[in-house]
Amino acid sequence: MHTYIVFLRGINVSGQKKIRMAELRSVLSNAGFHSVETYIQSGNLIVRSKASEQEVSKQIHKLILDTFGFDVPVLTLVYSSLQDIIENNPYPASEENNKGIYFVMLFDAPDNALSALLQNKKFTNEEFTITPSCIYLNCHEGYGRAKCNNNFFEGRLKIQATARNWKTMKRMEQLASEMTE
């Protein structure tokens, strides 16, 4: 049995694609996922399954489509991948000082040429680092005012992504750690 961290893109944001987490937990448990946990309302899940990462993503995508009627992109990570993403963050962050630190997790590795073009651009009060699995984003004036948000990166790199803040990533790491012990 493997522990997976699952991120759903674009649910319960600005009243769009509303899914109650209690109902989602029930749907996933009834479909055979074990130890299903959610964190806040924005599509952060921990599940246990014998299936592969890709199969977990496919199954959850289909369950959400069939049950709630929403075509929601699903990103599934193993615990070590989540740890690597957090540990490789190039911007200073701690439990006390993490405002403005975001992780834009990529569903696929971005095209090298598009990444290079974008990486050379500079934005006031924002900096980012592009890797094959994540774009690390430091928004000095907060994500709400950032030009470089999830939609910006998806459009420029022509890929799917989903963004989470430092606090959410650390909480998901903690929940996954407790489940794998």
XYZ file of C-alpha atoms in Angstrom:
181
model
C 0.000 0.000 0.000
C 1.388 3.402 -1.031
C 0.679 6.817 0.442
C -0.154 9.447 -2.174
C -0.547 13.189 -2.011
C -3.215 14.325 -4.465
C -3.781 17.894 -5.644
C -6.931 18.812 -7.551
C -6.690 21.835 -9.827
C -9.320 24.536 -9.652
C -11.983 23.229 -7.299
C -13.795 25.449 -4.788
C -12.034 28.543 -6.161
C -14.226 31.644 -6.487
C -17.348 29.511 -6.278
C -16.305 27.314 -9.204
C -16.475 23.510 -9.270
C -17.817 23.184 -5.734
C -17.030 19.851 -4.135
C -17.610 19.191 -0.441
C -14.600 17.461 1.044
C -16.701 15.166 3.261
C -18.564 13.943 0.181
C -15.319 13.517 -1.765
C -13.780 11.510 1.099
C -16.835 9.257 1.093
C -16.737 8.766 -2.696
C -13.035 7.881 -2.628
C -13.393 5.535 0.356
C -16.324 3.757 -1.286
C -14.212 3.348 -4.453
C -11.515 1.479 -2.525
C -9.065 4.181 -1.481
C -7.835 3.836 2.098
C -7.176 6.368 4.876
C -8.587 9.247 2.814
C -7.843 12.649 4.349
C -8.412 16.163 3.061
C -6.871 19.479 4.024
C -8.927 22.657 3.640
C -11.434 22.993 0.814
C -9.133 23.513 -2.180
C -8.522 19.935 -3.256
C -5.654 18.633 -1.140
C -5.896 14.906 -0.419
C -3.917 12.100 1.128
C -4.919 8.577 0.108
C -3.517 5.091 0.377
C -3.733 2.674 -2.532
C -1.954 -0.252 -4.161
C -2.324 1.435 -7.576
C 0.390 3.483 -9.324
C 0.509 7.306 -9.244
C -0.878 7.475 -12.775
C -3.680 5.042 -12.001
C -4.635 6.951 -8.837
C -4.871 10.172 -10.872
C -7.016 8.470 -13.529
C -9.319 6.853 -10.968
C -9.853 10.050 -8.973
C -10.396 12.070 -12.156
C -13.070 9.611 -13.320
C -14.749 9.489 -9.903
C -14.986 13.294 -9.755
C -16.290 13.479 -13.324
C -18.871 10.735 -12.758
C -19.983 11.917 -9.301
C -19.744 15.697 -9.458
C -19.713 16.336 -13.208
C -16.428 18.268 -13.188
C -13.433 17.629 -15.442
C -10.748 18.307 -12.826
C -7.028 17.828 -13.488
C -5.530 15.552 -10.804
C -1.852 15.596 -9.807
C -0.679 12.649 -7.698
C 2.696 12.488 -5.936
C 4.448 9.966 -3.741
C 5.663 11.253 -0.379
C 9.328 11.431 -1.448
C 8.412 13.573 -4.479
C 6.540 16.027 -2.258
C 9.522 16.155 0.098
C 11.890 16.825 -2.816
C 9.716 19.661 -4.105
C 9.648 21.311 -0.678
C 13.352 20.771 0.031
C 14.409 22.187 -3.345
C 12.624 25.500 -2.803
C 15.347 28.108 -3.545
C 13.667 30.922 -1.599
C 14.085 31.449 2.143
C 11.073 30.216 4.062
C 10.300 29.028 7.560
C 7.201 28.337 9.626
C 7.308 31.964 10.793
C 8.328 33.594 7.503
C 6.723 32.052 4.428
C 4.278 34.638 3.091
C 4.562 34.867 -0.660
C 6.222 31.471 -1.176
C 4.279 29.340 -3.672
C 4.807 26.039 -5.421
C 3.357 25.799 -8.933
C 3.442 22.040 -9.454
C 3.585 20.883 -13.054
C 1.665 17.967 -14.524
C 4.415 17.520 -17.150
C 7.928 18.864 -17.596
C 7.897 22.159 -19.490
C 9.508 22.620 -22.891
C 13.133 23.723 -22.388
C 12.943 26.528 -24.952
C 9.760 27.982 -23.447
C 11.252 27.685 -19.952
C 14.431 29.480 -20.985
C 12.480 32.344 -22.576
C 10.326 32.777 -19.507
C 13.127 32.349 -16.978
C 14.950 35.334 -18.489
C 11.989 37.682 -17.920
C 11.933 39.854 -14.810
C 8.864 41.005 -12.917
C 8.614 43.649 -10.217
C 8.260 42.117 -6.744
C 8.186 38.569 -8.123
C 10.826 35.972 -8.770
C 10.555 32.386 -9.891
C 12.654 29.343 -10.653
C 11.483 26.745 -13.162
C 12.322 23.053 -12.683
C 10.917 19.987 -14.471
C 8.335 19.325 -11.737
C 7.700 22.673 -10.062
C 7.953 26.414 -10.494
C 9.060 28.010 -7.254
C 7.462 31.413 -6.896
C 8.332 34.192 -4.464
C 5.692 36.942 -4.509
C 6.995 39.814 -2.389
C 3.575 41.505 -2.340
C 1.474 38.348 -2.099
C -0.034 35.959 -4.611
C -3.244 37.958 -5.038
C -1.315 40.787 -6.715
C 1.112 38.578 -8.611
C 1.280 38.641 -12.389
C 3.107 35.308 -12.265
C 0.278 33.086 -11.085
C -0.800 29.576 -12.020
C -2.725 30.687 -15.131
C 0.214 32.826 -16.284
C 2.613 29.878 -16.146
C 0.139 27.512 -17.789
C -0.328 29.928 -20.670
C 3.329 30.737 -21.180
C 4.604 27.162 -20.839
C 1.577 25.481 -22.447
C 1.195 22.951 -19.628
C -1.175 22.181 -16.759
C -0.185 23.187 -13.252
C -1.654 23.679 -9.803
C -0.362 26.090 -7.167
C -0.172 25.779 -3.386
C 1.330 28.012 -0.741
C 4.083 27.089 1.713
C 1.681 26.389 4.576
C -0.403 23.952 2.528
C 2.664 22.113 1.235
C 4.111 21.726 4.729
C 0.772 20.532 6.114
C 0.428 17.968 3.330
C 3.964 16.786 4.049
C 3.068 16.386 7.730
C -0.153 14.486 7.005
C 1.619 12.170 4.559
C 4.430 11.589 7.049
C 1.959 10.585 9.757
C 0.232 8.199 7.374
C 3.450 6.518 6.211
C 4.753 5.878 9.743
